[in-house]
Amino acid sequence: MEAALGPAPRFAEHGEDFRAGFASFVGRPNAGKSTLTNVLVGQKVAITSSKPQTTRHTIRGIVHREDAQLVLVDTPGLHRPRTLLGQRLNDLVVDTLSEVDVVGFCLPADQKIGPGDRFIAAQLTKVPHQPVVALVTKTDTVPKDRLAEQLLAADLLGREHLAGERAQSEGFAAIIPVSAVSGEQVDVVAEELVSMLPTSPPLYPEGELTDEPEAVMVAELVREAALEDVRDELPHSIAVTVDEMLPRDGRPADRPLLDVHVSIHVERDSQKAIIIGRGGSRLRAIGSQARQGITRLLGTPVHLDVHVKVSKDWQRDAKKLGRLGF
């Protein structure tokens, strides 16, 4: 057999300039990381809530472009840990950041830069030399003069903590104001992140939006519904597990039904009462909201059965954390 004439094209379908790689968003809890992930992907792949510490898993959302594939790794918010769960979440973030190509540091425009942001900036010196882009989020919530002040404060934060410590000796590699809600500058964020990825063929098949297992996504949708309108201390105490997902027997092929059984885990009996609500009203509302999201996610009608269980002090118990997936 004769040898092929000349070298084969590097990326036969996509060209030599195609880029693909991983980007991760970090920031204080409720800094807009999950919302920005969802907008860039074009579909909900990460749950959002006004409550802190909503994200607990590294959800990968995949942005497909003609010239690139950007894989977004949405991590829990870095914070000073107070429990074993908090420490494990922080460790998860640092491990993730050591493997991505570029980091986006989300700094909400409507909150002054404070100790939490400086703590995160210090943590970023612990990972290898990927570029860090400052993303000043929620720009739709502040006037232009306040935004200008926050951009200057972000620049100062980068110079104080990252200059000389990383590949970009002057601090942040770029500073971009963005609003995921209005869509302003979202395309600029995508362009900047893509420009920092290596040349590579696609890492995931065309059309795939996340590599997160369906059961994890289902659990996250239930937890998002449970976090709505609850007391401030409760979000840290809620975990959700999927006990079973099975097609209903005896259903005709054109009318399938999926039976989904989930458990909401809380730490105290008083928290269980809050989740259930008077006469079960709160639990019914959680089930109704979550069922709609799960039906859209799976593309099939769903019967959702939700139970609430008390797992005392699960955030501080290593064995219970392991059983709950942490």
PDB file of N, CA and C in Angstrom, residues 212-306:
ATOM      1  N   GLU A 212     -23.401  16.170  32.299  1.00  0.00           N
ATOM      2  CA  GLU A 212     -23.871  15.816  33.634  1.00  0.00           C
ATOM      3  C   GLU A 212     -24.941  14.719  33.528  1.00  0.00           C
ATOM      4  N   PRO A 213     -24.876  13.646  34.344  1.00  0.00           N
ATOM      5  CA  PRO A 213     -25.885  12.590  34.293  1.00  0.00           C
ATOM      6  C   PRO A 213     -27.288  13.135  34.545  1.00  0.00           C
ATOM      7  N   GLU A 214     -28.277  12.518  33.908  1.00  0.00           N
ATOM      8  CA  GLU A 214     -29.655  12.989  34.053  1.00  0.00           C
ATOM      9  C   GLU A 214     -30.111  12.994  35.503  1.00  0.00           C
ATOM     10  N   ALA A 215     -29.712  11.987  36.283  1.00  0.00           N
ATOM     11  CA  ALA A 215     -30.152  11.916  37.680  1.00  0.00           C
ATOM     12  C   ALA A 215     -29.648  13.111  38.476  1.00  0.00           C
ATOM     13  N   VAL A 216     -28.420  13.558  38.194  1.00  0.00           N
ATOM     14  CA  VAL A 216     -27.878  14.723  38.893  1.00  0.00           C
ATOM     15  C   VAL A 216     -28.660  15.978  38.510  1.00  0.00           C
ATOM     16  N   MET A 217     -28.978  16.127  37.226  1.00  0.00           N
ATOM     17  CA  MET A 217     -29.746  17.284  36.778  1.00  0.00           C
ATOM     18  C   MET A 217     -31.143  17.286  37.402  1.00  0.00           C
ATOM     19  N   VAL A 218     -31.769  16.110  37.495  1.00  0.00           N
ATOM     20  CA  VAL A 218     -33.088  16.004  38.120  1.00  0.00           C
ATOM     21  C   VAL A 218     -33.017  16.432  39.581  1.00  0.00           C
ATOM     22  N   ALA A 219     -32.016  15.929  40.303  1.00  0.00           N
ATOM     23  CA  ALA A 219     -31.855  16.298  41.714  1.00  0.00           C
ATOM     24  C   ALA A 219     -31.648  17.794  41.866  1.00  0.00           C
ATOM     25  N   GLU A 220     -30.869  18.398  40.962  1.00  0.00           N
ATOM     26  CA  GLU A 220     -30.608  19.829  41.037  1.00  0.00           C
ATOM     27  C   GLU A 220     -31.887  20.641  40.790  1.00  0.00           C
ATOM     28  N   LEU A 221     -32.735  20.196  39.876  1.00  0.00           N
ATOM     29  CA  LEU A 221     -33.981  20.907  39.613  1.00  0.00           C
ATOM     30  C   LEU A 221     -34.916  20.849  40.830  1.00  0.00           C
ATOM     31  N   VAL A 222     -34.934  19.714  41.513  1.00  0.00           N
ATOM     32  CA  VAL A 222     -35.750  19.611  42.732  1.00  0.00           C
ATOM     33  C   VAL A 222     -35.191  20.527  43.812  1.00  0.00           C
ATOM     34  N   ARG A 223     -33.861  20.564  43.938  1.00  0.00           N
ATOM     35  CA  ARG A 223     -33.256  21.416  44.972  1.00  0.00           C
ATOM     36  C   ARG A 223     -33.501  22.894  44.665  1.00  0.00           C
ATOM     37  N   GLU A 224     -33.446  23.256  43.373  1.00  0.00           N
ATOM     38  CA  GLU A 224     -33.739  24.637  43.005  1.00  0.00           C
ATOM     39  C   GLU A 224     -35.155  25.018  43.421  1.00  0.00           C
ATOM     40  N   ALA A 225     -36.119  24.125  43.166  1.00  0.00           N
ATOM     41  CA  ALA A 225     -37.506  24.401  43.549  1.00  0.00           C
ATOM     42  C   ALA A 225     -37.647  24.506  45.062  1.00  0.00           C
ATOM     43  N   ALA A 226     -36.900  23.661  45.787  1.00  0.00           N
ATOM     44  CA  ALA A 226     -36.975  23.672  47.249  1.00  0.00           C
ATOM     45  C   ALA A 226     -36.378  24.941  47.846  1.00  0.00           C
ATOM     46  N   LEU A 227     -35.442  25.582  47.109  1.00  0.00           N
ATOM     47  CA  LEU A 227     -34.784  26.780  47.632  1.00  0.00           C
ATOM     48  C   LEU A 227     -35.624  28.042  47.479  1.00  0.00           C
ATOM     49  N   GLU A 228     -36.683  27.977  46.694  1.00  0.00           N
ATOM     50  CA  GLU A 228     -37.498  29.160  46.493  1.00  0.00           C
ATOM     51  C   GLU A 228     -38.257  29.516  47.775  1.00  0.00           C
ATOM     52  N   ASP A 229     -38.153  30.776  48.178  1.00  0.00           N
ATOM     53  CA  ASP A 229     -38.959  31.319  49.280  1.00  0.00           C
ATOM     54  C   ASP A 229     -38.783  30.577  50.603  1.00  0.00           C
ATOM     55  N   VAL A 230     -37.573  30.125  50.899  1.00  0.00           N
ATOM     56  CA  VAL A 230     -37.338  29.493  52.199  1.00  0.00           C
ATOM     57  C   VAL A 230     -36.432  30.383  53.029  1.00  0.00           C
ATOM     58  N   ARG A 231     -36.325  30.063  54.296  1.00  0.00           N
ATOM     59  CA  ARG A 231     -35.525  30.874  55.209  1.00  0.00           C
ATOM     60  C   ARG A 231     -34.048  30.820  54.833  1.00  0.00           C
ATOM     61  N   ASP A 232     -33.330  31.870  55.193  1.00  0.00           N
ATOM     62  CA  ASP A 232     -31.947  32.025  54.753  1.00  0.00           C
ATOM     63  C   ASP A 232     -31.043  30.881  55.199  1.00  0.00           C
ATOM     64  N   GLU A 233     -31.316  30.303  56.374  1.00  0.00           N
ATOM     65  CA  GLU A 233     -30.390  29.287  56.865  1.00  0.00           C
ATOM     66  C   GLU A 233     -30.624  27.922  56.217  1.00  0.00           C
ATOM     67  N   LEU A 234     -31.724  27.757  55.513  1.00  0.00           N
ATOM     68  CA  LEU A 234     -32.099  26.440  55.016  1.00  0.00           C
ATOM     69  C   LEU A 234     -31.289  25.954  53.811  1.00  0.00           C
ATOM     70  N   PRO A 235     -30.906  26.814  52.833  1.00  0.00           N
ATOM     71  CA  PRO A 235     -30.218  26.302  51.641  1.00  0.00           C
ATOM     72  C   PRO A 235     -29.006  25.425  51.939  1.00  0.00           C
ATOM     73  N   HIS A 236     -28.221  25.781  52.939  1.00  0.00           N
ATOM     74  CA  HIS A 236     -27.035  25.002  53.268  1.00  0.00           C
ATOM     75  C   HIS A 236     -27.399  23.616  53.784  1.00  0.00           C
ATOM     76  N   SER A 237     -28.637  23.452  54.232  1.00  0.00           N
ATOM     77  CA  SER A 237     -29.039  22.204  54.873  1.00  0.00           C
ATOM     78  C   SER A 237     -29.820  21.280  53.948  1.00  0.00           C
ATOM     79  N   ILE A 238     -30.012  21.666  52.696  1.00  0.00           N
ATOM     80  CA  ILE A 238     -30.805  20.875  51.763  1.00  0.00           C
ATOM     81  C   ILE A 238     -29.901  20.101  50.812  1.00  0.00           C
ATOM     82  N   ALA A 239     -30.131  18.790  50.716  1.00  0.00           N
ATOM     83  CA  ALA A 239     -29.526  17.955  49.683  1.00  0.00           C
ATOM     84  C   ALA A 239     -30.642  17.129  49.065  1.00  0.00           C
ATOM     85  N   VAL A 240     -30.477  16.745  47.812  1.00  0.00           N
ATOM     86  CA  VAL A 240     -31.502  15.958  47.115  1.00  0.00           C
ATOM     87  C   VAL A 240     -30.846  14.757  46.457  1.00  0.00           C
ATOM     88  N   THR A 241     -31.460  13.588  46.628  1.00  0.00           N
ATOM     89  CA  THR A 241     -31.001  12.376  45.945  1.00  0.00           C
ATOM     90  C   THR A 241     -32.149  11.802  45.113  1.00  0.00           C
ATOM     91  N   VAL A 242     -31.812  11.226  43.966  1.00  0.00           N
ATOM     92  CA  VAL A 242     -32.798  10.531  43.125  1.00  0.00           C
ATOM     93  C   VAL A 242     -32.752   9.059  43.514  1.00  0.00           C
ATOM     94  N   ASP A 243     -33.866   8.570  44.036  1.00  0.00           N
ATOM     95  CA  ASP A 243     -33.918   7.194  44.500  1.00  0.00           C
ATOM     96  C   ASP A 243     -34.206   6.218  43.364  1.00  0.00           C
ATOM     97  N   GLU A 244     -35.032   6.658  42.383  1.00  0.00           N
ATOM     98  CA  GLU A 244     -35.417   5.757  41.303  1.00  0.00           C
ATOM     99  C   GLU A 244     -35.993   6.563  40.143  1.00  0.00           C
ATOM    100  N   MET A 245     -35.669   6.153  38.908  1.00  0.00           N
ATOM    101  CA  MET A 245     -36.268   6.723  37.702  1.00  0.00           C
ATOM    102  C   MET A 245     -36.584   5.559  36.766  1.00  0.00           C
ATOM    103  N   LEU A 246     -37.896   5.247  36.600  1.00  0.00           N
ATOM    104  CA  LEU A 246     -38.303   4.084  35.818  1.00  0.00           C
ATOM    105  C   LEU A 246     -39.505   4.422  34.941  1.00  0.00           C
ATOM    106  N   PRO A 247     -39.544   3.899  33.704  1.00  0.00           N
ATOM    107  CA  PRO A 247     -40.749   4.072  32.882  1.00  0.00           C
ATOM    108  C   PRO A 247     -41.931   3.342  33.512  1.00  0.00           C
ATOM    109  N   ARG A 248     -43.103   3.949  33.470  1.00  0.00           N
ATOM    110  CA  ARG A 248     -44.312   3.328  34.027  1.00  0.00           C
ATOM    111  C   ARG A 248     -44.704   2.116  33.182  1.00  0.00           C
ATOM    112  N   ASP A 249     -44.872   0.974  33.832  1.00  0.00           N
ATOM    113  CA  ASP A 249     -45.264  -0.248  33.119  1.00  0.00           C
ATOM    114  C   ASP A 249     -46.663  -0.101  32.525  1.00  0.00           C
ATOM    115  N   GLY A 250     -46.865  -0.734  31.384  1.00  0.00           N
ATOM    116  CA  GLY A 250     -48.196  -0.804  30.791  1.00  0.00           C
ATOM    117  C   GLY A 250     -48.630   0.430  30.028  1.00  0.00           C
ATOM    118  N   ARG A 251     -47.772   1.432  29.876  1.00  0.00           N
ATOM    119  CA  ARG A 251     -48.133   2.629  29.141  1.00  0.00           C
ATOM    120  C   ARG A 251     -47.959   2.398  27.645  1.00  0.00           C
ATOM    121  N   PRO A 252     -48.881   2.908  26.813  1.00  0.00           N
ATOM    122  CA  PRO A 252     -48.693   2.786  25.368  1.00  0.00           C
ATOM    123  C   PRO A 252     -47.468   3.568  24.911  1.00  0.00           C
ATOM    124  N   ALA A 253     -46.896   3.161  23.786  1.00  0.00           N
ATOM    125  CA  ALA A 253     -45.654   3.761  23.303  1.00  0.00           C
ATOM    126  C   ALA A 253     -45.800   5.247  23.025  1.00  0.00           C
ATOM    127  N   ASP A 254     -47.009   5.664  22.618  1.00  0.00           N
ATOM    128  CA  ASP A 254     -47.215   7.080  22.288  1.00  0.00           C
ATOM    129  C   ASP A 254     -47.622   7.913  23.500  1.00  0.00           C
ATOM    130  N   ARG A 255     -47.733   7.278  24.683  1.00  0.00           N
ATOM    131  CA  ARG A 255     -48.076   8.005  25.917  1.00  0.00           C
ATOM    132  C   ARG A 255     -47.198   7.519  27.069  1.00  0.00           C
ATOM    133  N   PRO A 256     -45.880   7.704  26.960  1.00  0.00           N
ATOM    134  CA  PRO A 256     -44.988   7.224  28.019  1.00  0.00           C
ATOM    135  C   PRO A 256     -45.125   8.082  29.276  1.00  0.00           C
ATOM    136  N   LEU A 257     -44.750   7.500  30.402  1.00  0.00           N
ATOM    137  CA  LEU A 257     -44.729   8.227  31.676  1.00  0.00           C
ATOM    138  C   LEU A 257     -43.550   7.718  32.481  1.00  0.00           C
ATOM    139  N   LEU A 258     -42.772   8.642  33.007  1.00  0.00           N
ATOM    140  CA  LEU A 258     -41.603   8.278  33.793  1.00  0.00           C
ATOM    141  C   LEU A 258     -41.894   8.528  35.263  1.00  0.00           C
ATOM    142  N   ASP A 259     -41.733   7.497  36.084  1.00  0.00           N
ATOM    143  CA  ASP A 259     -41.887   7.638  37.529  1.00  0.00           C
ATOM    144  C   ASP A 259     -40.536   8.024  38.137  1.00  0.00           C
ATOM    145  N   VAL A 260     -40.495   9.183  38.791  1.00  0.00           N
ATOM    146  CA  VAL A 260     -39.273   9.694  39.393  1.00  0.00           C
ATOM    147  C   VAL A 260     -39.492   9.834  40.900  1.00  0.00           C
ATOM    148  N   HIS A 261     -38.681   9.144  41.687  1.00  0.00           N
ATOM    149  CA  HIS A 261     -38.789   9.194  43.143  1.00  0.00           C
ATOM    150  C   HIS A 261     -37.535   9.874  43.702  1.00  0.00           C
ATOM    151  N   VAL A 262     -37.719  10.962  44.435  1.00  0.00           N
ATOM    152  CA  VAL A 262     -36.582  11.702  44.985  1.00  0.00           C
ATOM    153  C   VAL A 262     -36.779  11.924  46.481  1.00  0.00           C
ATOM    154  N   SER A 263     -35.660  12.152  47.166  1.00  0.00           N
ATOM    155  CA  SER A 263     -35.681  12.472  48.598  1.00  0.00           C
ATOM    156  C   SER A 263     -34.984  13.802  48.823  1.00  0.00           C
ATOM    157  N   ILE A 264     -35.622  14.683  49.573  1.00  0.00           N
ATOM    158  CA  ILE A 264     -35.005  15.927  50.028  1.00  0.00           C
ATOM    159  C   ILE A 264     -34.486  15.684  51.442  1.00  0.00           C
ATOM    160  N   HIS A 265     -33.182  15.877  51.638  1.00  0.00           N
ATOM    161  CA  HIS A 265     -32.563  15.627  52.939  1.00  0.00           C
ATOM    162  C   HIS A 265     -32.319  16.953  53.657  1.00  0.00           C
ATOM    163  N   VAL A 266     -32.780  17.036  54.893  1.00  0.00           N
ATOM    164  CA  VAL A 266     -32.529  18.196  55.742  1.00  0.00           C
ATOM    165  C   VAL A 266     -31.886  17.701  57.033  1.00  0.00           C
ATOM    166  N   GLU A 267     -31.469  18.647  57.887  1.00  0.00           N
ATOM    167  CA  GLU A 267     -30.713  18.261  59.082  1.00  0.00           C
ATOM    168  C   GLU A 267     -31.555  18.186  60.351  1.00  0.00           C
ATOM    169  N   ARG A 268     -32.706  18.867  60.353  1.00  0.00           N
ATOM    170  CA  ARG A 268     -33.505  18.912  61.592  1.00  0.00           C
ATOM    171  C   ARG A 268     -34.991  18.769  61.276  1.00  0.00           C
ATOM    172  N   ASP A 269     -35.755  18.333  62.285  1.00  0.00           N
ATOM    173  CA  ASP A 269     -37.196  18.181  62.125  1.00  0.00           C
ATOM    174  C   ASP A 269     -37.862  19.515  61.803  1.00  0.00           C
ATOM    175  N   SER A 270     -37.359  20.600  62.385  1.00  0.00           N
ATOM    176  CA  SER A 270     -37.941  21.914  62.125  1.00  0.00           C
ATOM    177  C   SER A 270     -37.771  22.300  60.644  1.00  0.00           C
ATOM    178  N   GLN A 271     -36.649  21.888  60.029  1.00  0.00           N
ATOM    179  CA  GLN A 271     -36.433  22.169  58.610  1.00  0.00           C
ATOM    180  C   GLN A 271     -37.363  21.326  57.738  1.00  0.00           C
ATOM    181  N   LYS A 272     -37.611  20.108  58.171  1.00  0.00           N
ATOM    182  CA  LYS A 272     -38.552  19.250  57.449  1.00  0.00           C
ATOM    183  C   LYS A 272     -39.924  19.889  57.418  1.00  0.00           C
ATOM    184  N   ALA A 273     -40.331  20.474  58.540  1.00  0.00           N
ATOM    185  CA  ALA A 273     -41.647  21.133  58.603  1.00  0.00           C
ATOM    186  C   ALA A 273     -41.714  22.315  57.641  1.00  0.00           C
ATOM    187  N   ILE A 274     -40.614  23.055  57.507  1.00  0.00           N
ATOM    188  CA  ILE A 274     -40.584  24.201  56.585  1.00  0.00           C
ATOM    189  C   ILE A 274     -40.759  23.724  55.147  1.00  0.00           C
ATOM    190  N   ILE A 275     -40.054  22.664  54.767  1.00  0.00           N
ATOM    191  CA  ILE A 275     -40.134  22.151  53.402  1.00  0.00           C
ATOM    192  C   ILE A 275     -41.533  21.631  53.095  1.00  0.00           C
ATOM    193  N   ILE A 276     -42.140  20.926  54.052  1.00  0.00           N
ATOM    194  CA  ILE A 276     -43.476  20.359  53.811  1.00  0.00           C
ATOM    195  C   ILE A 276     -44.538  21.450  53.783  1.00  0.00           C
ATOM    196  N   GLY A 277     -44.437  22.417  54.693  1.00  0.00           N
ATOM    197  CA  GLY A 277     -45.413  23.503  54.728  1.00  0.00           C
ATOM    198  C   GLY A 277     -46.736  23.083  55.351  1.00  0.00           C
ATOM    199  N   ARG A 278     -47.598  24.060  55.561  1.00  0.00           N
ATOM    200  CA  ARG A 278     -48.888  23.780  56.207  1.00  0.00           C
ATOM    201  C   ARG A 278     -49.737  22.884  55.301  1.00  0.00           C
ATOM    202  N   GLY A 279     -50.128  21.737  55.845  1.00  0.00           N
ATOM    203  CA  GLY A 279     -50.965  20.810  55.087  1.00  0.00           C
ATOM    204  C   GLY A 279     -50.290  20.249  53.848  1.00  0.00           C
ATOM    205  N   GLY A 280     -48.958  20.323  53.802  1.00  0.00           N
ATOM    206  CA  GLY A 280     -48.232  19.805  52.639  1.00  0.00           C
ATOM    207  C   GLY A 280     -48.185  20.753  51.466  1.00  0.00           C
ATOM    208  N   SER A 281     -48.622  22.010  51.666  1.00  0.00           N
ATOM    209  CA  SER A 281     -48.728  22.956  50.550  1.00  0.00           C
ATOM    210  C   SER A 281     -47.374  23.276  49.923  1.00  0.00           C
ATOM    211  N   ARG A 282     -46.367  23.459  50.776  1.00  0.00           N
ATOM    212  CA  ARG A 282     -45.045  23.818  50.255  1.00  0.00           C
ATOM    213  C   ARG A 282     -44.439  22.671  49.434  1.00  0.00           C
ATOM    214  N   LEU A 283     -44.581  21.444  49.926  1.00  0.00           N
ATOM    215  CA  LEU A 283     -44.040  20.282  49.217  1.00  0.00           C
ATOM    216  C   LEU A 283     -44.740  20.089  47.871  1.00  0.00           C
ATOM    217  N   ARG A 284     -46.048  20.338  47.838  1.00  0.00           N
ATOM    218  CA  ARG A 284     -46.777  20.224  46.566  1.00  0.00           C
ATOM    219  C   ARG A 284     -46.278  21.262  45.566  1.00  0.00           C
ATOM    220  N   ALA A 285     -46.002  22.470  46.058  1.00  0.00           N
ATOM    221  CA  ALA A 285     -45.497  23.523  45.171  1.00  0.00           C
ATOM    222  C   ALA A 285     -44.109  23.155  44.633  1.00  0.00           C
ATOM    223  N   ILE A 286     -43.266  22.601  45.499  1.00  0.00           N
ATOM    224  CA  ILE A 286     -41.937  22.162  45.067  1.00  0.00           C
ATOM    225  C   ILE A 286     -42.070  21.108  43.973  1.00  0.00           C
ATOM    226  N   GLY A 287     -42.936  20.130  44.209  1.00  0.00           N
ATOM    227  CA  GLY A 287     -43.123  19.061  43.235  1.00  0.00           C
ATOM    228  C   GLY A 287     -43.643  19.566  41.906  1.00  0.00           C
ATOM    229  N   SER A 288     -44.577  20.507  41.950  1.00  0.00           N
ATOM    230  CA  SER A 288     -45.156  21.046  40.713  1.00  0.00           C
ATOM    231  C   SER A 288     -44.113  21.792  39.896  1.00  0.00           C
ATOM    232  N   GLN A 289     -43.322  22.661  40.565  1.00  0.00           N
ATOM    233  CA  GLN A 289     -42.300  23.434  39.857  1.00  0.00           C
ATOM    234  C   GLN A 289     -41.210  22.521  39.304  1.00  0.00           C
ATOM    235  N   ALA A 290     -40.748  21.585  40.126  1.00  0.00           N
ATOM    236  CA  ALA A 290     -39.670  20.696  39.687  1.00  0.00           C
ATOM    237  C   ALA A 290     -40.128  19.801  38.542  1.00  0.00           C
ATOM    238  N   ARG A 291     -41.357  19.328  38.610  1.00  0.00           N
ATOM    239  CA  ARG A 291     -41.867  18.425  37.561  1.00  0.00           C
ATOM    240  C   ARG A 291     -41.842  19.099  36.188  1.00  0.00           C
ATOM    241  N   GLN A 292     -42.184  20.392  36.142  1.00  0.00           N
ATOM    242  CA  GLN A 292     -42.158  21.104  34.867  1.00  0.00           C
ATOM    243  C   GLN A 292     -40.750  21.137  34.284  1.00  0.00           C
ATOM    244  N   GLY A 293     -39.751  21.450  35.143  1.00  0.00           N
ATOM    245  CA  GLY A 293     -38.374  21.494  34.668  1.00  0.00           C
ATOM    246  C   GLY A 293     -37.858  20.130  34.252  1.00  0.00           C
ATOM    247  N   ILE A 294     -38.226  19.083  35.007  1.00  0.00           N
ATOM    248  CA  ILE A 294     -37.763  17.734  34.686  1.00  0.00           C
ATOM    249  C   ILE A 294     -38.384  17.250  33.383  1.00  0.00           C
ATOM    250  N   THR A 295     -39.661  17.574  33.162  1.00  0.00           N
ATOM    251  CA  THR A 295     -40.321  17.196  31.912  1.00  0.00           C
ATOM    252  C   THR A 295     -39.630  17.832  30.713  1.00  0.00           C
ATOM    253  N   ARG A 296     -39.267  19.128  30.857  1.00  0.00           N
ATOM    254  CA  ARG A 296     -38.542  19.798  29.762  1.00  0.00           C
ATOM    255  C   ARG A 296     -37.165  19.174  29.561  1.00  0.00           C
ATOM    256  N   LEU A 297     -36.487  18.844  30.664  1.00  0.00           N
ATOM    257  CA  LEU A 297     -35.151  18.270  30.581  1.00  0.00           C
ATOM    258  C   LEU A 297     -35.165  16.916  29.886  1.00  0.00           C
ATOM    259  N   LEU A 298     -36.094  16.047  30.267  1.00  0.00           N
ATOM    260  CA  LEU A 298     -36.108  14.671  29.778  1.00  0.00           C
ATOM    261  C   LEU A 298     -36.951  14.488  28.524  1.00  0.00           C
ATOM    262  N   GLY A 299     -37.816  15.466  28.223  1.00  0.00           N
ATOM    263  CA  GLY A 299     -38.639  15.382  27.023  1.00  0.00           C
ATOM    264  C   GLY A 299     -39.734  14.341  27.102  1.00  0.00           C
ATOM    265  N   THR A 300     -40.187  14.024  28.323  1.00  0.00           N
ATOM    266  CA  THR A 300     -41.246  13.039  28.486  1.00  0.00           C
ATOM    267  C   THR A 300     -42.070  13.393  29.727  1.00  0.00           C
ATOM    268  N   PRO A 301     -43.376  13.069  29.739  1.00  0.00           N
ATOM    269  CA  PRO A 301     -44.181  13.337  30.938  1.00  0.00           C
ATOM    270  C   PRO A 301     -43.624  12.599  32.152  1.00  0.00           C
ATOM    271  N   VAL A 302     -43.733  13.258  33.310  1.00  0.00           N
ATOM    272  CA  VAL A 302     -43.113  12.738  34.530  1.00  0.00           C
ATOM    273  C   VAL A 302     -44.128  12.718  35.665  1.00  0.00           C
ATOM    274  N   HIS A 303     -44.135  11.623  36.415  1.00  0.00           N
ATOM    275  CA  HIS A 303     -44.814  11.584  37.716  1.00  0.00           C
ATOM    276  C   HIS A 303     -43.733  11.684  38.777  1.00  0.00           C
ATOM    277  N   LEU A 304     -43.741  12.776  39.528  1.00  0.00           N
ATOM    278  CA  LEU A 304     -42.687  13.041  40.508  1.00  0.00           C
ATOM    279  C   LEU A 304     -43.190  12.788  41.915  1.00  0.00           C
ATOM    280  N   ASP A 305     -42.483  11.945  42.644  1.00  0.00           N
ATOM    281  CA  ASP A 305     -42.812  11.614  44.027  1.00  0.00           C
ATOM    282  C   ASP A 305     -41.672  12.128  44.917  1.00  0.00           C
ATOM    283  N   VAL A 306     -41.993  13.074  45.818  1.00  0.00           N
ATOM    284  CA  VAL A 306     -40.962  13.725  46.634  1.00  0.00           C
ATOM    285  C   VAL A 306     -41.193  13.403  48.109  1.00  0.00           C
TER     286      VAL A 306
END
